[in-house]
């Protein structure tokens, strides 16, 4: 606090990577593929693309830099645009491209994007001719998209070389990784290690295990707050928006308590579903005599570095998506982090000087954690990737993966693609016309199928709305202290057909409200205005894609919601659950025992059959995003599937 303001160019010169500038440029010039390892915060992501650009190593093409998360792509591009030039705004020389948001122009030379976006671009141009340099950043995270991109860029580089076309340079950047494994995959390419500056971090464990890690994080924060000087900032790692907002609310409230002695507190949050201006504000230094506390998901682990942190509070938890081929369910689950992640989190406290890390777990709990995180390709549902690879002309069984996905997962994905009508059989190496259309939509293939089917059911308007709402963060706000109130004012939208129709009702009402009253309407109904506007933006883009696919008129089913519910079955029939007894359900696909999530508008009711959008696991498996359906409809709409999946109660 109160430090003299350092100019942005001095900040750049102070980064550890600055001294290595010439050496790095020399290596980039000399090698067609290069691995760059370096401590988090050393300046890899923000600086290296600029160095390459100013040395004109990209010649006549673009530099593309991938990030696993959209938040990181947007905020880093914004920062680099500021560093790059006076009054330069993002979208000029420096731009970004993330799903449903393209901020680039024909002047763009340095393009930050999500790994998913570059993969989409590869579907239109397998050789990625737009780029002369591609940087796959945060490679240690091993997201499924980055893993697939390793194979795509390797192939593109080779083909361009064989055909004497403009060469493609590949740079793999990461905080930690198994260099040997990566280097072998890229024909024993060169690796360089950038030393960072780190200070010792003193690690503290809890004596007993704490089940309620959220409360322990808050308590630990106030323990630090009472003792540490006010310019020592704190970073807390939690798992997601709900947890983070709840924790922030508790800290803000308690900080006002006169019994809590200490400086004032300024609390920031950092998670995916936040407006980017709010995300950028975490970089602001706090005013004098104020403690800054940032509560973040694992995005602050390696992608984004916040200066000034002296204390880290690590819940030891992360939210991750995991697919179980045996149950057919992809679960969103809060789980323990790995040792690698725990060390990265602790490292955030030692960037500027010596720091402290408080782990909200015992030493023996730590010992039990996995050494490293399992690559996503080995634990994710491969449906989307298998479809994308087919659109690129490769069957997932023959793709050059860095690590092969489990056989059962590929088999499950191809069975689903066949059921969705995207391929004729599981060994097929080409897509059906429906499959080709499905691949054009940047969506889960099940959602693309719903949109395609909506033409036939005459409910395209409604299907677009529902799919858009499922493709963004929740539009419902449920504040901890006003949960009952929120549910009460939204009661009038609740549909006996379930959550998706309820969401549709809310969206229809939102559209009907006059432009000037929308904000107040959202406020009154506890609707997240930004998220609903984002859904509307996504909806517009999907509508454009429908037109490109010659899908004809924007039909609406009006009040005839049976048509929409039938249409949903076309994409989601693999997500059916059937009532067994007293609020207990089993999935039709693999007979897993499940329940309705308490947040569902159907959770007090017991419809015979439902479709579900998502499964969340805590101690049990909970279904979210429900829609009631009829047994007869299943037999009529997906007869083949129903031949192998019989209902327990055969009457409708
Ligand atoms: P690495 O990729 O090696 O982890 P980065 O290039 O992301 O490192 O970060 C370099 C520095 O840039 C960090 O000190 C970070 O705090 C700073 N930085 C990044 N984004 C911003 C921003 N929006 N405002 C201020 N500083 C930023
Ligand atoms: Mg980085």
XYZ file of C-alpha atoms and ligand atoms in Angstrom:
680
model
C 0.000 0.000 0.000
C 1.034 3.534 -0.569
C 3.907 2.342 -2.696
C 4.965 4.824 -5.381
C 3.162 4.077 -8.613
C 5.410 2.150 -10.994
C 4.884 2.825 -14.687
C 3.471 -0.005 -16.727
C 6.700 -0.272 -18.767
C 8.770 -0.494 -15.571
C 6.464 -3.212 -14.344
C 7.220 -5.111 -17.527
C 10.978 -4.663 -17.080
C 10.765 -5.921 -13.516
C 9.395 -9.307 -14.510
C 11.822 -12.245 -14.307
C 11.264 -13.116 -17.968
C 12.592 -9.708 -19.071
C 16.265 -10.648 -18.522
C 15.779 -13.753 -20.662
C 14.222 -11.863 -23.545
C 17.084 -12.242 -26.025
C 17.841 -15.812 -25.107
C 14.174 -16.704 -25.541
C 13.880 -14.979 -28.895
C 17.004 -16.780 -30.077
C 15.486 -20.140 -29.093
C 12.155 -19.326 -30.706
C 13.967 -18.369 -33.898
C 16.052 -21.525 -33.941
C 13.471 -24.174 -33.032
C 10.194 -24.959 -34.717
C 8.835 -26.381 -31.461
C 9.837 -25.157 -28.023
C 8.731 -25.942 -24.476
C 8.950 -23.045 -22.014
C 8.663 -23.850 -18.326
C 8.523 -21.086 -15.789
C 7.295 -20.131 -12.366
C 3.793 -18.663 -12.232
C 3.899 -14.874 -12.393
C 7.253 -14.701 -14.171
C 5.651 -13.024 -17.184
C 5.327 -15.874 -19.687
C 1.779 -15.269 -20.838
C 1.756 -11.487 -20.935
C 5.316 -10.896 -22.211
C 6.430 -13.662 -24.550
C 3.783 -12.947 -27.234
C 4.796 -9.272 -27.184
C 8.510 -10.139 -27.495
C 7.781 -12.342 -30.476
C 5.674 -9.625 -32.055
C 8.232 -6.862 -31.604
C 11.001 -9.080 -33.029
C 8.627 -9.785 -35.961
C 9.105 -13.521 -35.624
C 5.508 -14.114 -36.607
C 6.171 -12.539 -40.031
C 2.962 -12.393 -42.010
C 0.722 -14.298 -39.684
C -0.815 -14.086 -36.244
C 0.371 -15.232 -32.871
C -2.344 -17.325 -31.236
C -2.174 -17.979 -27.500
C -4.567 -20.443 -25.915
C -5.859 -20.421 -22.349
C -7.958 -23.115 -20.714
C -10.351 -20.527 -19.233
C -12.303 -17.770 -20.820
C -11.798 -15.411 -17.867
C -8.043 -15.690 -18.274
C -8.157 -15.172 -22.060
C -10.213 -11.984 -21.714
C -8.419 -10.426 -18.759
C -4.920 -11.197 -20.040
C -5.741 -9.816 -23.501
C -7.051 -6.635 -21.880
C -3.872 -6.294 -19.844
C -1.576 -6.937 -22.799
C -3.459 -4.389 -24.906
C -2.817 -1.810 -22.154
C 0.864 -2.711 -21.971
C 1.242 -2.784 -25.717
C 0.532 0.781 -26.557
C -0.787 4.132 -25.580
C -4.552 4.226 -25.741
C -4.642 0.835 -27.413
C -7.865 -0.981 -26.703
C -8.377 -4.681 -26.827
C -9.519 -5.757 -30.282
C -6.873 -3.808 -32.190
C -3.419 -5.394 -32.452
C -4.161 -7.401 -29.337
C -7.505 -9.203 -29.271
C -9.281 -12.200 -27.863
C -11.727 -14.789 -29.037
C -13.798 -16.920 -26.689
C -17.027 -18.827 -27.269
C -19.819 -16.403 -28.208
C -17.499 -13.397 -27.904
C -15.045 -12.435 -30.622
C -13.054 -9.295 -29.920
C -10.602 -9.207 -32.807
C -10.286 -7.168 -35.989
C -8.304 -7.350 -39.201
C -5.534 -5.497 -37.349
C -5.212 -8.216 -34.708
C -1.785 -9.836 -34.553
C -1.728 -11.190 -30.998
C -4.830 -13.227 -30.353
C -5.632 -14.717 -26.963
C -8.279 -17.389 -27.069
C -9.667 -20.342 -25.237
C -8.300 -23.706 -26.273
C -11.867 -24.636 -27.237
C -11.986 -21.741 -29.717
C -8.769 -22.733 -31.499
C -10.118 -26.253 -31.775
C -13.268 -24.870 -33.420
C -11.126 -22.854 -35.834
C -9.248 -26.032 -36.730
C -12.564 -27.522 -37.878
C -12.714 -24.852 -40.569
C -8.993 -24.875 -41.370
C -7.045 -27.912 -40.239
C -3.733 -26.278 -41.115
C -4.487 -23.139 -39.073
C -3.003 -20.992 -41.857
C -4.038 -17.784 -40.088
C -1.209 -18.368 -37.584
C 2.535 -18.534 -37.900
C 3.059 -18.979 -34.164
C 0.801 -20.923 -31.825
C 1.398 -20.876 -28.094
C -0.419 -23.536 -26.104
C -0.323 -22.046 -22.631
C -1.044 -23.621 -19.236
C -0.180 -26.990 -20.729
C 0.177 -28.521 -17.260
C -3.560 -28.174 -16.766
C -4.070 -30.852 -19.398
C -7.575 -29.787 -20.350
C -9.196 -31.986 -22.939
C -9.096 -29.200 -25.538
C -5.389 -28.461 -25.049
C -4.634 -32.180 -25.194
C -6.422 -32.492 -28.530
C -4.703 -29.336 -29.798
C -1.276 -30.911 -29.185
C -2.156 -33.426 -31.880
C -3.776 -30.870 -34.192
C -0.874 -28.386 -34.202
C 1.696 -31.168 -34.524
C -0.108 -32.457 -37.616
C -0.620 -28.948 -39.047
C 3.067 -28.160 -38.620
C 4.100 -31.357 -40.378
C 1.671 -30.949 -43.270
C 2.653 -27.319 -43.835
C 6.292 -28.393 -43.874
C 5.610 -31.238 -46.316
C 3.737 -28.912 -48.633
C 6.327 -26.144 -48.448
C 3.773 -23.741 -47.016
C 4.447 -21.005 -44.437
C 5.975 -22.774 -41.413
C 4.130 -23.019 -38.113
C 6.006 -22.473 -34.876
C 4.692 -24.244 -31.792
C 5.419 -23.100 -28.259
C 4.201 -25.060 -25.252
C 4.157 -23.031 -22.014
C 3.517 -24.235 -18.535
C 4.135 -23.756 -14.841
C 5.021 -27.341 -14.024
C 5.057 -30.377 -16.197
C 6.622 -33.623 -17.112
C 8.982 -32.152 -19.724
C 10.289 -35.536 -20.839
C 6.811 -36.765 -21.744
C 5.955 -33.607 -23.734
C 9.321 -33.382 -25.427
C 9.117 -36.992 -26.632
C 5.675 -36.391 -28.058
C 6.999 -33.414 -30.041
C 9.912 -35.351 -31.569
C 12.337 -34.609 -28.726
C 11.984 -30.872 -28.988
C 13.986 -28.360 -26.963
C 12.805 -27.278 -23.495
C 13.898 -24.183 -21.591
C 13.420 -23.414 -17.910
C 12.899 -19.825 -16.778
C 13.855 -19.296 -13.208
C 11.386 -17.152 -11.322
C 11.791 -15.247 -8.102
C 10.168 -16.945 -5.182
C 10.457 -16.498 -1.464
C 9.976 -19.136 1.235
C 6.396 -19.880 2.208
C 5.681 -21.148 5.651
C 3.095 -23.982 5.515
C 0.519 -24.559 8.269
C -1.836 -27.534 8.501
C -4.894 -27.935 10.684
C -4.591 -30.328 13.611
C -7.999 -31.910 13.072
C -9.861 -32.440 9.778
C -12.472 -29.733 9.095
C -15.562 -30.820 7.196
C -16.923 -27.304 6.933
C -13.942 -25.858 5.103
C -15.842 -22.692 4.201
C -16.339 -21.710 7.824
C -12.723 -22.612 8.570
C -11.551 -20.375 5.725
C -13.507 -17.431 7.174
C -12.229 -18.113 10.706
C -8.640 -18.419 9.482
C -8.975 -15.161 7.597
C -10.005 -13.286 10.753
C -7.202 -14.885 12.737
C -4.741 -13.508 10.170
C -6.611 -10.225 10.017
C -6.212 -9.567 13.738
C -2.453 -10.085 13.665
C -0.957 -9.178 10.285
C -0.034 -5.643 9.130
C -2.720 -4.102 6.943
C -0.675 -4.202 3.734
C -0.432 -8.000 3.818
C -3.089 -9.207 1.425
C -4.872 -12.531 1.605
C -5.918 -14.982 -1.125
C -8.502 -17.681 -0.363
C -9.060 -20.660 -2.679
C -12.610 -22.028 -2.812
C -14.448 -24.008 -5.486
C -17.140 -21.962 -7.200
C -19.388 -18.940 -7.453
C -21.914 -19.907 -4.755
C -19.271 -20.746 -2.176
C -17.215 -17.691 -3.012
C -20.139 -15.267 -2.818
C -21.331 -16.789 0.467
C -17.842 -16.535 1.945
C -17.431 -12.930 0.715
C -20.748 -12.001 2.289
C -19.701 -13.459 5.646
C -16.347 -11.705 5.574
C -17.912 -8.349 4.669
C -20.466 -8.669 7.455
C -18.029 -9.817 10.122
C -15.472 -7.173 9.166
C -18.002 -4.528 10.242
C -18.353 -6.083 13.687
C -16.767 -3.690 16.221
C -15.360 -6.679 18.147
C -13.190 -7.613 15.187
C -10.184 -5.393 15.698
C -8.163 -4.671 12.615
C -7.885 -2.459 9.562
C -10.821 -2.179 7.176
C -11.329 -4.978 4.721
C -11.803 -4.832 0.958
C -13.077 -8.111 -0.375
C -12.761 -9.155 -4.057
C -14.048 -12.272 -5.769
C -12.716 -14.056 -8.831
C -14.635 -16.718 -10.749
C -15.705 -17.488 -14.299
C -19.213 -16.028 -14.268
C -18.132 -12.501 -13.402
C -18.193 -9.366 -15.543
C -14.682 -8.754 -16.820
C -14.497 -5.216 -15.375
C -15.056 -6.736 -11.945
C -12.388 -9.328 -12.651
C -9.884 -6.621 -13.575
C -10.584 -4.770 -10.335
C -8.745 -7.408 -8.271
C -5.528 -5.944 -9.645
C -6.147 -2.569 -8.041
C -3.998 -1.939 -4.982
C -6.070 -1.473 -1.846
C -6.324 1.996 -0.221
C -4.130 2.747 2.840
C -4.939 0.893 6.060
C -7.127 -1.545 4.212
C -6.597 -5.252 3.898
C -7.319 -6.742 0.517
C -8.748 -10.240 0.455
C -9.364 -12.081 -2.799
C -11.575 -15.151 -2.837
C -10.988 -17.153 -5.984
C -11.497 -20.458 -7.762
C -8.412 -22.272 -9.016
C -8.111 -19.582 -11.694
C -5.678 -17.772 -9.372
C -3.625 -20.953 -9.048
C -1.549 -20.438 -12.216
C -3.522 -18.484 -14.851
C -3.838 -15.144 -13.094
C -1.315 -13.652 -10.670
C -2.491 -11.040 -8.186
C 0.362 -8.967 -6.759
C 0.769 -8.235 -3.048
C -0.440 -11.565 -1.640
C 1.300 -12.579 1.607
C -1.181 -15.118 2.926
C -2.893 -17.978 1.149
C -5.778 -19.900 2.663
C -6.213 -23.169 0.794
C -9.476 -25.080 1.242
C -7.823 -28.027 -0.518
C -10.863 -28.368 -2.753
C -11.644 -27.850 -6.424
C -14.757 -28.345 -8.530
C -14.207 -30.687 -11.442
C -16.196 -32.521 -14.062
C -15.724 -36.260 -14.093
C -17.266 -38.826 -16.396
C -17.857 -42.379 -15.275
C -18.322 -44.678 -18.257
C -19.734 -47.381 -15.963
C -22.588 -45.175 -14.741
C -22.887 -43.093 -17.901
C -22.932 -39.988 -15.714
C -20.791 -36.921 -15.978
C -20.632 -35.391 -12.525
C -19.795 -31.935 -11.365
C -18.109 -32.659 -8.099
C -16.159 -30.859 -5.416
C -13.051 -32.906 -4.793
C -9.589 -32.779 -3.264
C -6.821 -31.052 -5.174
C -3.500 -32.718 -6.030
C -0.070 -32.077 -4.493
C 0.902 -30.089 -7.572
C -2.087 -27.809 -7.093
C -1.458 -27.462 -3.366
C 2.127 -26.317 -4.059
C 1.012 -23.902 -6.753
C -1.543 -22.387 -4.369
C 1.032 -22.037 -1.599
C 3.462 -20.439 -4.068
C 1.036 -17.527 -4.581
C 2.015 -16.270 -1.087
C 5.707 -16.041 -1.912
C 5.825 -13.851 -4.994
C 6.829 -10.505 -3.465
C 8.348 -11.609 -0.186
C 8.195 -14.341 2.416
C 4.661 -15.570 2.981
C 2.348 -17.982 4.755
C -0.018 -20.653 3.554
C -2.808 -21.999 5.763
C -4.034 -25.353 4.551
C -7.513 -26.188 5.785
C -6.586 -29.863 5.996
C -4.304 -32.000 8.096
C -0.876 -33.180 7.113
C -2.158 -36.736 6.774
C -5.012 -35.559 4.538
C -2.364 -33.885 2.428
C -0.338 -37.086 2.206
C -3.417 -38.865 0.865
C -3.884 -36.460 -2.051
C -2.918 -37.510 -5.562
C 0.523 -36.418 -6.685
C -0.737 -34.761 -9.841
C -4.094 -34.025 -11.411
C -5.402 -36.679 -13.780
C -5.533 -35.217 -17.331
C -9.090 -34.355 -18.292
C -8.934 -36.607 -21.342
C -8.705 -39.546 -18.959
C -11.766 -38.553 -16.925
C -14.097 -36.568 -19.203
C -17.036 -37.420 -21.395
C -15.588 -37.703 -24.910
C -18.802 -37.046 -26.815
C -18.012 -33.481 -27.933
C -14.380 -34.191 -28.735
C -15.197 -37.327 -30.710
C -17.654 -35.339 -32.811
C -15.137 -32.546 -33.367
C -12.411 -34.987 -34.350
C -14.749 -36.601 -36.856
C -15.475 -33.175 -38.284
C -11.688 -32.926 -38.683
C -11.695 -36.249 -40.485
C -10.200 -38.421 -37.709
C -11.762 -41.195 -35.630
C -10.807 -40.771 -31.951
C -9.369 -44.324 -31.991
C -6.725 -43.273 -34.504
C -5.857 -39.817 -33.193
C -2.279 -39.113 -32.068
C -3.039 -38.369 -28.389
C -0.341 -37.405 -25.912
C -2.137 -39.735 -23.495
C -4.797 -42.046 -24.853
C -8.272 -41.762 -23.348
C -9.721 -44.897 -21.719
C -11.200 -47.335 -24.224
C -14.596 -47.488 -22.464
C -14.970 -43.714 -22.695
C -14.395 -43.661 -26.461
C -16.768 -46.586 -26.934
C -19.450 -44.798 -24.867
C -18.985 -41.606 -26.887
C -19.386 -43.352 -30.240
C -22.457 -45.246 -29.047
C -23.995 -41.909 -28.097
C -23.021 -40.320 -31.413
C -24.740 -43.169 -33.184
C -27.873 -42.819 -31.040
C -27.920 -39.109 -31.822
C -27.704 -39.919 -35.517
C -24.330 -38.229 -36.028
C -22.685 -41.405 -37.339
C -24.118 -44.519 -38.976
C -22.082 -46.921 -36.880
C -19.469 -46.762 -34.143
C -16.516 -47.357 -36.464
C -17.596 -44.793 -38.976
C -14.945 -42.267 -39.936
C -17.361 -39.800 -41.449
C -20.308 -37.884 -40.118
C -23.865 -38.145 -41.374
C -25.396 -34.904 -42.729
C -27.024 -34.451 -39.300
C -23.656 -35.000 -37.633
C -22.048 -32.387 -39.859
C -24.715 -29.876 -38.866
C -24.317 -30.796 -35.192
C -20.586 -30.106 -35.381
C -21.267 -26.576 -36.642
C -22.807 -25.561 -33.316
C -20.376 -24.704 -30.507
C -22.434 -26.788 -28.097
C -22.626 -30.171 -26.473
C -23.853 -32.463 -29.305
C -26.971 -33.262 -27.266
C -27.924 -29.580 -27.299
C -27.126 -29.212 -31.004
C -29.428 -32.144 -31.641
C -32.245 -30.403 -29.756
C -31.878 -27.342 -31.977
C -31.851 -29.435 -35.130
C -34.888 -31.397 -33.944
C -36.781 -28.212 -33.092
C -37.344 -27.544 -36.750
C -39.321 -30.770 -36.983
C -41.299 -30.073 -33.774
C -41.996 -26.449 -34.695
C -40.465 -24.979 -31.536
C -37.186 -23.468 -32.679
C -37.713 -20.226 -30.744
C -38.222 -22.062 -27.481
C -35.465 -24.603 -28.082
C -32.970 -21.794 -28.754
C -33.964 -20.084 -25.528
C -33.640 -23.217 -23.421
C -30.304 -24.239 -24.931
C -28.913 -20.704 -24.503
C -29.973 -20.634 -20.875
C -28.296 -24.005 -20.336
C -25.120 -22.697 -21.989
C -24.540 -19.825 -19.603
C -24.178 -19.427 -15.867
C -27.371 -19.582 -13.842
C -29.691 -16.604 -14.240
C -31.203 -17.207 -10.789
C -29.759 -15.386 -7.796
C -30.188 -17.130 -4.444
C -28.677 -14.922 -1.758
C -27.887 -16.839 1.429
C -29.920 -14.483 3.566
C -32.921 -14.009 1.247
C -33.378 -17.471 -0.229
C -37.025 -17.799 0.803
C -37.871 -14.340 -0.511
C -36.260 -15.074 -3.877
C -38.173 -18.312 -4.249
C -41.423 -16.602 -3.335
C -41.243 -13.819 -5.936
C -40.242 -16.304 -8.613
C -43.010 -18.738 -7.676
C -45.263 -17.393 -10.436
C -42.842 -18.625 -13.110
C -42.702 -22.171 -11.786
C -43.994 -24.757 -14.213
C -45.315 -28.211 -13.342
C -43.249 -29.342 -16.342
C -40.064 -28.543 -14.462
C -37.011 -26.315 -14.384
C -36.314 -25.821 -18.067
C -39.858 -24.663 -18.765
C -39.637 -22.439 -15.688
C -36.500 -20.863 -17.137
C -38.302 -20.408 -20.441
C -41.149 -18.619 -18.611
C -38.671 -16.287 -16.937
C -36.971 -15.510 -20.234
C -40.269 -14.827 -21.992
C -41.287 -12.437 -19.215
C -37.895 -10.726 -19.324
C -38.329 -10.099 -23.049
C -41.838 -8.758 -22.497
C -40.720 -6.175 -19.925
C -39.945 -2.762 -21.429
C -36.298 -1.908 -22.093
C -36.209 0.748 -19.369
C -37.696 -1.520 -16.752
C -35.567 -4.608 -17.296
C -32.981 -3.756 -14.666
C -35.505 -3.136 -11.946
C -37.484 -6.216 -12.969
C -34.342 -8.364 -12.641
C -33.610 -6.861 -9.264
C -37.130 -7.509 -7.991
C -37.139 -11.111 -9.189
C -33.597 -12.022 -8.135
C -32.520 -12.557 -11.732
C -28.889 -12.044 -12.716
C -29.209 -9.368 -15.408
C -25.751 -9.928 -16.837
C -26.258 -13.669 -17.219
C -29.676 -13.324 -18.825
C -28.281 -10.752 -21.272
C -25.443 -13.104 -22.017
C -27.967 -15.879 -22.689
C -29.729 -13.540 -25.072
C -26.452 -12.826 -26.848
C -25.773 -16.569 -27.182
C -29.305 -17.030 -28.453
C -28.750 -14.440 -31.189
C -25.588 -16.156 -32.318
C -27.224 -19.577 -32.360
C -30.070 -18.095 -34.382
C -27.527 -16.843 -36.942
C -26.013 -20.310 -37.124
C -29.462 -21.823 -37.734
C -29.881 -19.465 -40.663
C -26.468 -20.474 -42.006
C -27.583 -24.099 -41.772
C -30.691 -23.226 -43.834
C -32.997 -24.169 -41.038
C -35.949 -22.219 -42.307
C -38.481 -20.285 -40.292
C -38.042 -19.452 -36.606
C -41.048 -21.513 -35.548
C -42.672 -21.113 -32.136
C -44.843 -23.592 -30.270
C -46.506 -20.847 -28.195
C -48.405 -22.516 -25.387
C -48.115 -26.045 -26.782
C -45.191 -27.037 -24.585
C -45.585 -30.755 -25.277
C -43.839 -30.053 -28.548
C -40.857 -28.555 -26.773
C -40.703 -31.369 -24.213
C -40.733 -33.937 -27.011
C -38.033 -32.032 -28.801
C -35.858 -32.066 -25.660
C -36.096 -35.861 -25.641
C -34.393 -35.947 -29.054
C -31.139 -34.719 -27.505
C -31.437 -35.746 -23.885
C -32.930 -39.252 -23.958
C -29.710 -40.595 -22.451
C -30.513 -38.433 -19.408
C -33.795 -39.949 -18.262
C -34.578 -40.831 -14.655
C -37.466 -42.966 -13.471
C -39.227 -42.989 -10.103
C -38.603 -46.135 -8.057
C -40.106 -45.272 -4.698
C -40.601 -42.282 -2.428
C -38.395 -39.578 -4.024
C -35.860 -42.172 -5.145
C -35.056 -42.294 -8.833
C -32.836 -44.397 -11.070
C -31.348 -43.395 -14.391
C -32.707 -45.280 -17.355
C -29.333 -45.519 -19.061
C -27.199 -47.322 -16.484
C -29.611 -47.720 -13.557
C -27.857 -45.360 -11.161
C -29.587 -44.300 -8.000
C -30.266 -40.535 -7.947
C -32.430 -37.836 -6.358
C -33.765 -34.429 -7.334
C -31.598 -31.477 -6.326
C -33.302 -29.410 -3.598
C -33.046 -26.316 -5.830
C -35.282 -27.930 -8.478
C -38.831 -26.652 -8.693
C -39.947 -30.306 -8.824
C -38.161 -31.449 -5.708
C -41.317 -31.844 -3.630
C -43.113 -33.629 -6.428
C -42.608 -37.099 -7.786
C -43.211 -37.260 -11.519
C -42.870 -40.709 -13.009
C -40.269 -39.745 -15.605
C -37.927 -36.784 -16.042
C -35.130 -35.576 -18.280
C -32.195 -33.995 -16.444
C -29.589 -31.492 -17.610
C -26.873 -32.001 -15.020
C -25.738 -34.200 -12.136
C -24.109 -32.777 -9.025
C -22.500 -35.048 -6.506
C -22.008 -34.327 -2.838
C -22.736 -37.326 -0.631
C -25.447 -38.404 -3.101
C -26.072 -37.837 -6.806
C -28.483 -34.981 -7.408
C -30.205 -34.139 -10.689
C -30.631 -30.550 -11.805
C -32.482 -28.908 -14.663
C -35.471 -31.260 -14.772
C -38.293 -31.631 -17.318
C -41.202 -34.047 -16.956
C -41.928 -36.355 -19.898
C -44.269 -39.216 -20.827
C -43.325 -42.864 -21.296
C -45.219 -43.049 -24.603
C -43.173 -40.208 -25.990
C -39.943 -42.081 -25.327
C -41.222 -45.143 -27.176
C -42.371 -42.992 -30.061
C -39.326 -40.703 -30.337
C -36.406 -43.025 -29.579
C -37.764 -46.522 -30.311
C -34.323 -48.076 -30.854
C -32.987 -46.811 -27.573
C -36.089 -48.019 -25.757
C -35.620 -51.538 -27.137
C -32.521 -51.897 -25.013
C -33.663 -49.754 -22.073
C -36.957 -50.899 -20.668
C -38.924 -48.868 -18.157
C -39.723 -50.459 -14.806
C -43.381 -49.476 -15.007
C -44.513 -50.315 -18.426
C -47.725 -48.351 -18.371
C -47.651 -44.667 -19.140
P 2.931 -16.124 -16.043
O 2.232 -16.387 -17.324
O 4.394 -16.424 -16.107
O 2.292 -16.800 -14.889
P 1.872 -13.459 -16.354
O 2.429 -13.013 -17.668
O 0.479 -13.950 -16.332
O 2.862 -14.555 -15.742
O 1.927 -12.270 -15.284
C 2.958 -11.333 -15.229
C 2.579 -10.184 -14.306
O 1.533 -9.407 -14.901
C 2.068 -10.588 -12.933
O 2.851 -9.914 -11.978
C 0.648 -10.088 -12.883
O 0.292 -9.644 -11.619
C 0.645 -8.974 -13.899
N -0.699 -8.745 -14.450
C -1.404 -9.580 -15.223
N -2.605 -9.052 -15.541
C -2.660 -7.827 -14.935
C -3.626 -6.769 -14.865
N -4.784 -6.859 -15.482
N -3.324 -5.670 -14.148
C -2.139 -5.577 -13.513
N -1.193 -6.524 -13.546
C -1.433 -7.639 -14.230
Mg 0.552 -17.621 -17.532
